[in-house]
mmCIF file of C-alpha atoms in Angstrom:
data_model
loop_
_atom_site.group_PDB
_atom_site.id
_atom_site.type_symbol
_atom_site.label_atom_id
_atom_site.label_comp_id
_atom_site.label_asym_id
_atom_site.label_seq_id
_atom_site.Cartn_x
_atom_site.Cartn_y
_atom_site.Cartn_z
ATOM 1 C CA MET A 1 -26.676 -26.107 11.664
ATOM 2 C CA THR A 2 -27.527 -22.432 12.195
ATOM 3 C CA ASP A 3 -27.604 -19.417 9.908
ATOM 4 C CA GLU A 4 -24.491 -18.175 11.700
ATOM 5 C CA TYR A 5 -22.636 -21.382 10.838
ATOM 6 C CA PHE A 6 -23.352 -21.138 7.120
ATOM 7 C CA MET A 7 -22.659 -17.384 7.034
ATOM 8 C CA ARG A 8 -19.312 -18.005 8.680
ATOM 9 C CA GLU A 9 -18.460 -20.399 5.850
ATOM 10 C CA ALA A 10 -19.419 -17.732 3.298
ATOM 11 C CA LEU A 11 -17.196 -15.207 5.095
ATOM 12 C CA ARG A 12 -14.358 -17.723 5.094
ATOM 13 C CA ALA A 13 -14.739 -18.131 1.333
ATOM 14 C CA ALA A 14 -14.717 -14.361 0.753
ATOM 15 C CA ARG A 15 -11.323 -14.071 2.456
ATOM 16 C CA HIS A 16 -9.705 -16.167 -0.295
ATOM 17 C CA ALA A 17 -9.645 -13.047 -2.485
ATOM 18 C CA ILE A 18 -8.179 -10.526 -0.030
ATOM 19 C CA GLY A 19 -6.202 -7.960 -2.015
ATOM 20 C CA ARG A 20 -7.629 -9.031 -5.370
ATOM 21 C CA THR A 21 -11.144 -7.582 -5.759
ATOM 22 C CA SER A 22 -10.530 -3.812 -5.554
ATOM 23 C CA PRO A 23 -12.456 -1.615 -6.116
ATOM 24 C CA ASN A 24 -15.142 -4.231 -5.482
ATOM 25 C CA PRO A 25 -15.901 -5.653 -2.040
ATOM 26 C CA LEU A 26 -14.959 -9.088 -0.779
ATOM 27 C CA VAL A 27 -17.999 -11.346 -1.061
ATOM 28 C CA GLY A 28 -18.619 -15.011 -0.350
ATOM 29 C CA ALA A 29 -21.747 -17.080 -0.956
ATOM 30 C CA ALA A 30 -23.000 -20.567 -0.093
ATOM 31 C CA VAL A 31 -26.007 -22.539 -1.339
ATOM 32 C CA VAL A 32 -27.505 -24.704 1.416
ATOM 33 C CA ARG A 33 -30.109 -27.431 0.886
ATOM 34 C CA ASP A 34 -31.516 -29.717 3.581
ATOM 35 C CA GLY A 35 -28.941 -28.463 6.079
ATOM 36 C CA ARG A 36 -25.924 -29.158 3.857
ATOM 37 C CA ILE A 37 -23.700 -26.879 1.793
ATOM 38 C CA VAL A 38 -24.046 -27.954 -1.834
ATOM 39 C CA SER A 39 -21.845 -25.207 -3.302
ATOM 40 C CA ILE A 40 -19.744 -22.259 -2.272
ATOM 41 C CA GLY A 41 -18.229 -19.382 -4.214
ATOM 42 C CA TRP A 42 -16.451 -16.092 -3.833
ATOM 43 C CA HIS A 43 -15.802 -13.013 -5.923
ATOM 44 C CA ARG A 44 -12.289 -13.276 -7.341
ATOM 45 C CA ALA A 45 -11.610 -9.975 -9.138
ATOM 46 C CA ALA A 46 -13.406 -6.914 -10.477
ATOM 47 C CA GLY A 47 -15.010 -7.695 -13.813
ATOM 48 C CA THR A 48 -15.431 -11.398 -13.078
ATOM 49 C CA HIS A 49 -18.486 -13.281 -11.784
ATOM 50 C CA HIS A 50 -19.736 -12.306 -8.352
ATOM 51 C CA ALA A 51 -19.799 -14.810 -5.504
ATOM 52 C CA GLU A 52 -23.498 -15.604 -5.914
ATOM 53 C CA VAL A 53 -23.056 -16.508 -9.573
ATOM 54 C CA HIS A 54 -20.161 -18.855 -8.834
ATOM 55 C CA ALA A 55 -22.145 -20.609 -6.087
ATOM 56 C CA LEU A 56 -25.351 -20.876 -8.144
ATOM 57 C CA ASN A 57 -23.568 -22.154 -11.250
ATOM 58 C CA MET A 58 -21.958 -24.856 -9.159
ATOM 59 C CA ALA A 59 -25.227 -25.788 -7.458
ATOM 60 C CA GLY A 60 -27.236 -26.075 -10.676
ATOM 61 C CA GLU A 61 -30.697 -27.573 -10.099
ATOM 62 C CA LEU A 62 -29.860 -28.129 -6.423
ATOM 63 C CA ALA A 63 -30.365 -24.374 -5.950
ATOM 64 C CA ARG A 64 -34.129 -24.684 -6.550
ATOM 65 C CA GLY A 65 -35.865 -24.327 -3.195
ATOM 66 C CA ALA A 66 -32.544 -23.886 -1.368
ATOM 67 C CA THR A 67 -31.164 -21.064 0.807
ATOM 68 C CA LEU A 68 -28.444 -18.726 -0.425
ATOM 69 C CA TYR A 69 -26.111 -17.252 2.191
ATOM 70 C CA VAL A 70 -24.227 -14.181 1.017
ATOM 71 C CA THR A 71 -21.972 -11.800 2.917
ATOM 72 C CA LEU A 72 -23.227 -8.641 1.144
ATOM 73 C CA GLU A 73 -26.488 -7.597 -0.485
ATOM 74 C CA PRO A 74 -26.681 -8.937 -4.060
ATOM 75 C CA CYS A 75 -26.351 -6.254 -6.720
ATOM 76 C CA SER A 76 -29.361 -5.163 -8.752
ATOM 77 C CA HIS A 77 -27.660 -2.993 -11.375
ATOM 78 C CA TYR A 78 -25.475 -3.443 -14.422
ATOM 79 C CA GLY A 79 -21.864 -2.665 -13.629
ATOM 80 C CA ARG A 80 -18.893 -4.651 -14.869
ATOM 81 C CA THR A 81 -21.223 -7.675 -14.729
ATOM 82 C CA PRO A 82 -25.034 -8.216 -14.937
ATOM 83 C CA PRO A 83 -27.234 -7.965 -11.799
ATOM 84 C CA CYS A 84 -26.842 -10.898 -9.423
ATOM 85 C CA VAL A 85 -30.494 -10.694 -8.344
ATOM 86 C CA ASP A 86 -31.559 -11.836 -11.822
ATOM 87 C CA LYS A 87 -29.447 -14.970 -11.488
ATOM 88 C CA ILE A 88 -30.796 -15.641 -7.997
ATOM 89 C CA ILE A 89 -34.414 -15.309 -9.112
ATOM 90 C CA GLU A 90 -33.862 -17.519 -12.167
ATOM 91 C CA SER A 91 -32.146 -20.202 -10.061
ATOM 92 C CA GLY A 92 -35.256 -20.856 -7.964
ATOM 93 C CA ILE A 93 -33.632 -19.950 -4.631
ATOM 94 C CA ALA A 94 -36.356 -19.808 -1.951
ATOM 95 C CA ARG A 95 -34.560 -17.851 0.764
ATOM 96 C CA VAL A 96 -31.651 -15.418 0.903
ATOM 97 C CA VAL A 97 -29.738 -14.719 4.108
ATOM 98 C CA ALA A 98 -27.380 -11.733 3.892
ATOM 99 C CA ALA A 99 -24.896 -10.402 6.408
ATOM 100 C CA MET A 100 -25.451 -6.747 5.523
ATOM 101 C CA SER A 101 -26.883 -4.312 3.018
ATOM 102 C CA ASP A 102 -24.606 -2.706 0.431
ATOM 103 C CA PRO A 103 -24.076 1.045 1.082
ATOM 104 C CA ASN A 104 -23.213 1.583 -2.581
ATOM 105 C CA PRO A 105 -25.898 4.072 -3.744
ATOM 106 C CA LYS A 106 -26.420 1.910 -6.844
ATOM 107 C CA VAL A 107 -27.555 -0.958 -4.603
ATOM 108 C CA ALA A 108 -28.590 0.285 -1.112
ATOM 109 C CA GLY A 109 -31.558 -2.018 -0.502
ATOM 110 C CA ARG A 110 -32.685 -2.346 -4.114
ATOM 111 C CA GLY A 111 -31.289 -5.863 -4.338
ATOM 112 C CA PHE A 112 -33.341 -6.998 -1.349
ATOM 113 C CA ASP A 113 -36.453 -5.267 -2.740
ATOM 114 C CA ARG A 114 -36.133 -7.122 -6.052
ATOM 115 C CA LEU A 115 -35.776 -10.456 -4.290
ATOM 116 C CA ARG A 116 -38.799 -9.870 -2.058
ATOM 117 C CA GLN A 117 -40.867 -8.775 -5.046
ATOM 118 C CA ALA A 118 -40.007 -12.121 -6.658
ATOM 119 C CA GLY A 119 -41.373 -13.954 -3.624
ATOM 120 C CA ILE A 120 -38.004 -14.854 -2.103
ATOM 121 C CA ALA A 121 -37.725 -14.671 1.673
ATOM 122 C CA VAL A 122 -34.925 -12.318 2.744
ATOM 123 C CA GLU A 123 -33.178 -12.013 6.106
ATOM 124 C CA VAL A 124 -30.458 -9.442 6.783
ATOM 125 C CA GLY A 125 -27.958 -8.936 9.608
ATOM 126 C CA VAL A 126 -26.467 -12.372 10.284
ATOM 127 C CA LEU A 127 -22.853 -11.828 11.440
ATOM 128 C CA GLU A 128 -23.057 -8.220 10.255
ATOM 129 C CA ASP A 129 -20.154 -7.023 12.438
ATOM 130 C CA GLU A 130 -17.840 -9.662 10.965
ATOM 131 C CA ALA A 131 -18.954 -8.757 7.448
ATOM 132 C CA ARG A 132 -18.316 -5.057 8.043
ATOM 133 C CA ARG A 133 -14.831 -5.748 9.364
ATOM 134 C CA LEU A 134 -14.092 -7.944 6.354
ATOM 135 C CA ASN A 135 -15.033 -5.099 4.012
ATOM 136 C CA GLU A 136 -13.719 -2.148 6.010
ATOM 137 C CA VAL A 137 -11.716 -0.968 2.988
ATOM 138 C CA PHE A 138 -14.672 -1.007 0.591
ATOM 139 C CA LEU A 139 -17.036 0.557 3.135
ATOM 140 C CA LYS A 140 -14.650 3.462 3.833
ATOM 141 C CA TRP A 141 -14.113 4.126 0.128
ATOM 142 C CA ILE A 142 -17.731 3.861 -1.030
ATOM 143 C CA THR A 143 -19.189 5.970 1.804
ATOM 144 C CA THR A 144 -16.550 8.714 2.160
ATOM 145 C CA GLY A 145 -14.773 8.971 -1.184
ATOM 146 C CA LEU A 146 -11.465 8.369 0.606
ATOM 147 C CA PRO A 147 -9.245 5.282 0.689
ATOM 148 C CA PHE A 148 -8.756 3.243 3.854
ATOM 149 C CA VAL A 149 -5.309 4.121 5.261
ATOM 150 C CA MET A 150 -3.189 1.818 7.386
ATOM 151 C CA LEU A 151 -0.067 3.336 8.953
ATOM 152 C CA LYS A 152 2.675 0.760 9.336
ATOM 153 C CA THR A 153 5.771 1.484 11.354
ATOM 154 C CA ALA A 154 8.641 -0.488 12.892
ATOM 155 C CA MET A 155 10.573 0.847 15.859
ATOM 156 C CA SER A 156 12.821 -0.027 18.734
ATOM 157 C CA LEU A 157 11.555 -0.368 22.287
ATOM 158 C CA ASP A 158 12.332 3.324 22.832
ATOM 159 C CA GLY A 159 10.453 4.404 19.712
ATOM 160 C CA LYS A 160 13.346 4.901 17.284
ATOM 161 C CA ILE A 161 13.056 4.004 13.587
ATOM 162 C CA ALA A 162 16.804 4.496 12.965
ATOM 163 C CA THR A 163 19.985 4.969 14.930
ATOM 164 C CA SER A 164 21.415 8.437 15.549
ATOM 165 C CA ALA A 165 23.685 7.754 12.537
ATOM 166 C CA GLY A 166 20.675 7.016 10.312
ATOM 167 C CA GLN A 167 20.984 3.219 10.149
ATOM 168 C CA SER A 168 17.569 1.530 9.951
ATOM 169 C CA LYS A 169 18.206 -1.885 8.339
ATOM 170 C CA TRP A 170 17.072 -3.859 10.127
ATOM 171 C CA ILE A 171 15.430 -2.959 13.416
ATOM 172 C CA THR A 172 12.797 -5.711 13.208
ATOM 173 C CA SER A 173 12.996 -9.419 12.436
ATOM 174 C CA ASP A 174 12.739 -11.317 9.153
ATOM 175 C CA ALA A 175 9.261 -12.457 10.192
ATOM 176 C CA ALA A 176 8.094 -8.863 10.673
ATOM 177 C CA ARG A 177 9.415 -7.845 7.276
ATOM 178 C CA GLN A 178 7.688 -10.857 5.721
ATOM 179 C CA ARG A 179 4.399 -9.653 7.199
ATOM 180 C CA VAL A 180 4.962 -6.193 5.705
ATOM 181 C CA HIS A 181 5.403 -7.701 2.242
ATOM 182 C CA GLU A 182 2.170 -9.633 2.718
ATOM 183 C CA TRP A 183 0.382 -6.350 3.476
ATOM 184 C CA ARG A 184 1.920 -4.732 0.411
ATOM 185 C CA ASP A 185 0.461 -7.561 -1.640
ATOM 186 C CA GLU A 186 -3.001 -6.807 -0.212
ATOM 187 C CA TYR A 187 -3.128 -2.999 -0.363
ATOM 188 C CA ASP A 188 -3.826 -1.036 -3.539
ATOM 189 C CA ALA A 189 -1.082 1.513 -2.887
ATOM 190 C CA ILE A 190 1.866 2.292 -0.663
ATOM 191 C CA MET A 191 2.708 5.861 0.343
ATOM 192 C CA VAL A 192 6.000 7.418 1.475
ATOM 193 C CA GLY A 193 7.495 10.895 1.576
ATOM 194 C CA ILE A 194 10.362 12.254 -0.489
ATOM 195 C CA GLY A 195 12.637 11.992 2.552
ATOM 196 C CA THR A 196 12.291 8.217 2.559
ATOM 197 C CA VAL A 197 13.046 8.040 -1.165
ATOM 198 C CA LEU A 198 16.170 10.203 -0.837
ATOM 199 C CA ALA A 199 17.453 8.419 2.273
ATOM 200 C CA ASP A 200 16.702 4.774 1.437
ATOM 201 C CA ASN A 201 15.893 4.539 -2.300
ATOM 202 C CA PRO A 202 13.242 1.878 -1.575
ATOM 203 C CA ALA A 203 11.577 -0.266 -4.236
ATOM 204 C CA LEU A 204 8.243 -0.418 -2.327
ATOM 205 C CA THR A 205 7.315 -3.735 -3.932
ATOM 206 C CA ALA A 206 5.887 -6.961 -2.520
ATOM 207 C CA ARG A 207 8.581 -9.618 -2.361
ATOM 208 C CA LEU A 208 7.236 -13.028 -1.402
ATOM 209 C CA ASP A 209 7.868 -16.640 -2.357
ATOM 210 C CA ARG A 210 4.624 -16.733 -4.355
ATOM 211 C CA PRO A 211 2.935 -14.676 -7.076
ATOM 212 C CA THR A 212 2.328 -11.165 -5.825
ATOM 213 C CA ARG A 213 0.681 -7.948 -6.937
ATOM 214 C CA ASN A 214 2.837 -4.867 -6.415
ATOM 215 C CA PRO A 215 1.043 -1.851 -4.952
ATOM 216 C CA ILE A 216 0.904 1.479 -6.742
ATOM 217 C CA ARG A 217 3.656 3.669 -5.301
ATOM 218 C CA ILE A 218 2.633 7.114 -4.029
ATOM 219 C CA ILE A 219 5.440 9.601 -3.311
ATOM 220 C CA VAL A 220 4.574 12.809 -1.450
ATOM 221 C CA ASP A 221 7.110 15.186 -2.987
ATOM 222 C CA SER A 222 5.925 18.804 -3.001
ATOM 223 C CA ARG A 223 8.855 20.083 -5.115
ATOM 224 C CA ALA A 224 9.173 17.093 -7.501
ATOM 225 C CA ARG A 225 12.680 16.253 -6.312
ATOM 226 C CA THR A 226 12.410 12.479 -6.833
ATOM 227 C CA PRO A 227 15.579 11.404 -8.706
ATOM 228 C CA LEU A 228 15.125 9.845 -12.134
ATOM 229 C CA ASP A 229 17.455 6.991 -11.161
ATOM 230 C CA SER A 230 15.522 6.153 -7.976
ATOM 231 C CA ASN A 231 13.944 2.706 -7.883
ATOM 232 C CA VAL A 232 10.394 4.040 -7.792
ATOM 233 C CA VAL A 233 11.011 5.777 -11.124
ATOM 234 C CA SER A 234 13.436 3.526 -12.958
ATOM 235 C CA ASP A 235 12.662 -0.087 -12.034
ATOM 236 C CA ARG A 236 9.270 -0.266 -13.846
ATOM 237 C CA GLN A 237 8.064 -2.797 -11.271
ATOM 238 C CA ALA A 238 4.872 -0.874 -10.482
ATOM 239 C CA LYS A 239 3.029 2.310 -11.314
ATOM 240 C CA THR A 240 4.355 5.378 -9.507
ATOM 241 C CA ILE A 241 2.374 8.515 -8.682
ATOM 242 C CA ILE A 242 4.182 11.580 -7.375
ATOM 243 C CA ALA A 243 2.126 14.195 -5.519
ATOM 244 C CA VAL A 244 3.427 17.751 -5.901
ATOM 245 C CA THR A 245 2.227 21.310 -5.304
ATOM 246 C CA GLU A 246 1.931 24.147 -7.787
ATOM 247 C CA ARG A 247 5.330 25.367 -6.606
ATOM 248 C CA ALA A 248 7.075 22.299 -8.028
ATOM 249 C CA SER A 249 9.558 22.843 -10.838
ATOM 250 C CA LYS A 250 7.868 22.398 -14.224
ATOM 251 C CA GLU A 251 11.163 21.113 -15.600
ATOM 252 C CA ASN A 252 11.318 18.414 -12.921
ATOM 253 C CA ILE A 253 7.688 17.467 -13.534
ATOM 254 C CA ASP A 254 8.251 17.151 -17.279
ATOM 255 C CA ARG A 255 11.289 14.915 -16.721
ATOM 256 C CA LEU A 256 9.361 12.661 -14.343
ATOM 257 C CA ARG A 257 6.418 12.395 -16.703
ATOM 258 C CA ALA A 258 8.764 11.518 -19.546
ATOM 259 C CA ALA A 259 10.109 8.714 -17.338
ATOM 260 C CA GLY A 260 6.594 7.268 -17.015
ATOM 261 C CA VAL A 261 5.541 8.750 -13.683
ATOM 262 C CA GLU A 262 2.040 10.129 -13.094
ATOM 263 C CA ILE A 263 1.933 13.540 -11.445
ATOM 264 C CA ILE A 264 -0.891 14.730 -9.194
ATOM 265 C CA THR A 265 -0.881 18.395 -8.218
ATOM 266 C CA ALA A 266 -2.513 18.749 -4.807
ATOM 267 C CA GLY A 267 -2.004 22.099 -3.164
ATOM 268 C CA GLU A 268 -0.649 25.561 -3.870
ATOM 269 C CA GLY A 269 1.808 26.078 -1.015
ATOM 270 C CA ASP A 270 4.853 24.339 0.376
ATOM 271 C CA HIS A 271 3.029 21.185 1.447
ATOM 272 C CA VAL A 272 0.884 18.681 -0.412
ATOM 273 C CA ASP A 273 -2.776 18.843 0.586
ATOM 274 C CA LEU A 274 -3.052 15.278 1.826
ATOM 275 C CA ARG A 275 -6.838 15.103 1.938
ATOM 276 C CA ARG A 276 -7.046 16.423 -1.602
ATOM 277 C CA LEU A 277 -4.468 13.846 -2.669
ATOM 278 C CA LEU A 278 -6.415 10.990 -1.092
ATOM 279 C CA LYS A 279 -9.617 12.195 -2.750
ATOM 280 C CA GLU A 280 -7.858 12.038 -6.112
ATOM 281 C CA LEU A 281 -6.501 8.569 -5.385
ATOM 282 C CA ALA A 282 -9.973 7.354 -4.418
ATOM 283 C CA ALA A 283 -11.361 8.782 -7.670
ATOM 284 C CA GLN A 284 -8.840 6.541 -9.452
ATOM 285 C CA GLU A 285 -10.368 3.548 -7.613
ATOM 286 C CA ILE A 286 -7.456 3.265 -5.207
ATOM 287 C CA THR A 287 -9.403 2.038 -2.196
ATOM 288 C CA SER A 288 -6.600 1.270 0.273
ATOM 289 C CA VAL A 289 -3.262 2.880 1.097
ATOM 290 C CA MET A 290 -0.470 1.496 3.253
ATOM 291 C CA LEU A 291 1.425 4.413 4.750
ATOM 292 C CA GLU A 292 5.118 3.643 5.303
ATOM 293 C CA GLY A 293 6.209 7.213 5.763
ATOM 294 C CA GLY A 294 8.814 8.747 7.977
ATOM 295 C CA GLY A 295 7.941 10.650 11.125
ATOM 296 C CA THR A 296 6.982 13.887 9.373
ATOM 297 C CA LEU A 297 4.512 12.387 6.886
ATOM 298 C CA ASN A 298 3.118 10.072 9.553
ATOM 299 C CA PHE A 299 2.336 13.014 11.831
ATOM 300 C CA SER A 300 0.815 15.044 9.017
ATOM 301 C CA MET A 301 -1.515 12.185 8.094
ATOM 302 C CA LEU A 302 -2.484 11.589 11.718
ATOM 303 C CA ARG A 303 -3.081 15.281 12.412
ATOM 304 C CA ALA A 304 -5.312 15.496 9.328
ATOM 305 C CA GLY A 305 -7.400 12.570 10.580
ATOM 306 C CA LEU A 306 -6.618 10.494 7.493
ATOM 307 C CA VAL A 307 -5.329 7.316 9.166
ATOM 308 C CA ASP A 308 -7.791 4.529 9.939
ATOM 309 C CA ARG A 309 -5.541 1.851 11.410
ATOM 310 C CA ILE A 310 -2.039 1.611 12.862
ATOM 311 C CA ASN A 311 0.118 -1.524 12.746
ATOM 312 C CA ALA A 312 3.257 -0.942 14.796
ATOM 313 C CA PHE A 313 6.101 -3.429 15.196
ATOM 314 C CA ILE A 314 8.185 -2.977 18.333
ATOM 315 C CA ALA A 315 11.568 -4.706 18.432
ATOM 316 C CA PRO A 316 13.133 -5.654 21.786
ATOM 317 C CA LYS A 317 16.044 -3.271 21.236
ATOM 318 C CA VAL A 318 16.999 0.069 22.767
ATOM 319 C CA LEU A 319 18.801 2.524 20.461
ATOM 320 C CA GLY A 320 18.777 5.813 22.363
ATOM 321 C CA GLY A 321 20.042 9.010 20.831
ATOM 322 C CA ARG A 322 18.462 12.431 21.198
ATOM 323 C CA MET A 323 18.685 13.001 17.449
ATOM 324 C CA ALA A 324 17.591 9.521 16.368
ATOM 325 C CA LEU A 325 14.457 9.535 14.228
ATOM 326 C CA THR A 326 11.143 8.464 15.704
ATOM 327 C CA ALA A 327 8.021 7.002 14.114
ATOM 328 C CA VAL A 328 5.973 10.186 14.513
ATOM 329 C CA GLU A 329 7.608 13.604 14.524
ATOM 330 C CA GLY A 330 6.375 16.918 13.118
ATOM 331 C CA GLU A 331 5.099 19.523 15.539
ATOM 332 C CA GLY A 332 3.466 16.952 17.769
ATOM 333 C CA PHE A 333 0.304 17.401 19.799
ATOM 334 C CA THR A 334 0.600 19.853 22.662
ATOM 335 C CA GLN A 335 -2.266 18.468 24.764
ATOM 336 C CA LEU A 336 -2.848 14.890 25.870
ATOM 337 C CA ASP A 337 -6.498 15.068 24.862
ATOM 338 C CA GLN A 338 -5.316 15.696 21.291
ATOM 339 C CA ALA A 339 -3.381 12.424 21.172
ATOM 340 C CA VAL A 340 -4.346 9.792 18.629
ATOM 341 C CA GLU A 341 -5.962 6.939 20.524
ATOM 342 C CA LEU A 342 -6.409 3.367 19.295
ATOM 343 C CA VAL A 343 -9.397 1.119 19.918
ATOM 344 C CA ASP A 344 -9.959 -2.602 19.317
ATOM 345 C CA VAL A 345 -6.270 -3.063 20.045
ATOM 346 C CA GLU A 346 -4.630 -6.432 19.427
ATOM 347 C CA THR A 347 -1.122 -7.652 20.205
ATOM 348 C CA GLU A 348 0.761 -10.475 18.533
ATOM 349 C CA MET A 349 4.280 -11.879 18.560
ATOM 350 C CA VAL A 350 5.796 -11.855 15.058
ATOM 351 C CA GLY A 351 9.223 -13.434 15.186
ATOM 352 C CA GLY A 352 10.910 -11.750 18.125
ATOM 353 C CA ASP A 353 8.904 -8.535 17.739
ATOM 354 C CA VAL A 354 5.608 -7.360 19.186
ATOM 355 C CA LEU A 355 2.952 -6.207 16.712
ATOM 356 C CA ILE A 356 0.434 -3.780 18.186
ATOM 357 C CA SER A 357 -2.557 -3.079 15.926
ATOM 358 C CA GLY A 358 -5.654 -0.983 16.365
ATOM 359 C CA TYR A 359 -8.112 1.422 14.803
ATOM 360 C CA VAL A 360 -7.883 5.179 15.251
ATOM 361 C CA ARG A 361 -10.683 6.412 17.499
ATOM 362 C CA ARG A 362 -12.829 8.971 15.701
ATOM 363 C CA ARG A 363 -13.671 11.983 17.842
#
């Protein structure tokens, strides 16, 4: 068995907690002795034991002289839990193999230094690309102070998200909508514009046949026009944050706050400063945002360079209509070299629809 084999098992374990560890990273660990895995663990939620502690507790005395595989550098500081390096040193582990260092300034190589000082052999970089992809949300948040943003859209073959009469339910299949609810369960927050709230009165919750965690609902509403009887205000199914500008009606803001909504003021003019909004969300430890906006908000986020990934469902239907809404509207880009380009593109059949996914190329 190779280091890559055991690291792949640690990565597999880490994935068990997708959507549950924020603002912490996803981490898996395995204790290996004489070429066999004797224990495996993963971080389950912020404030609970880290992956290394779970694996070492399970291994007990079998950890002495063994190798610990871990998908991220062990922490060396007191946070919500004690330093993992102390537990590793005490356990008698002889060798630590890590996929990558932790860019968190509180760690950033200090964990490896402590282990080496204790006489433990340390190797770094095994399956690093896979580990970085696994923790793309955490890495974006901890290094930039912005949440990872995934733009999700669903459209017809000719790019329409509704008919010319405004009908949008349902362009895509049941299977596609199921996938969307799975994403909602994984992301910290979901963002839409006031136009979507007024047109569709969505609940923006995760509805699955298993226990779910509803995302925080972010409404971009510069004038605070969100109705008090809208689902995002009245259903109490999840926290709702409404982003306004200084031009918003104080009376409307007071009514929304009285209804239990949090208000973030981001901008002085007619439009919410989206970067400023995302900075504020990140400061609240919201590390990931699923953007389900209409064409105007989608374009504004893309133009501002705030989208990291696009997941686009395309249904095998043609709607037509010059006035029918499209997935991205706004002013549009005037030059082809300004277009948003995707890299690492993947395609998948979901029900009868095609899902095209990729990462936004950074210029």
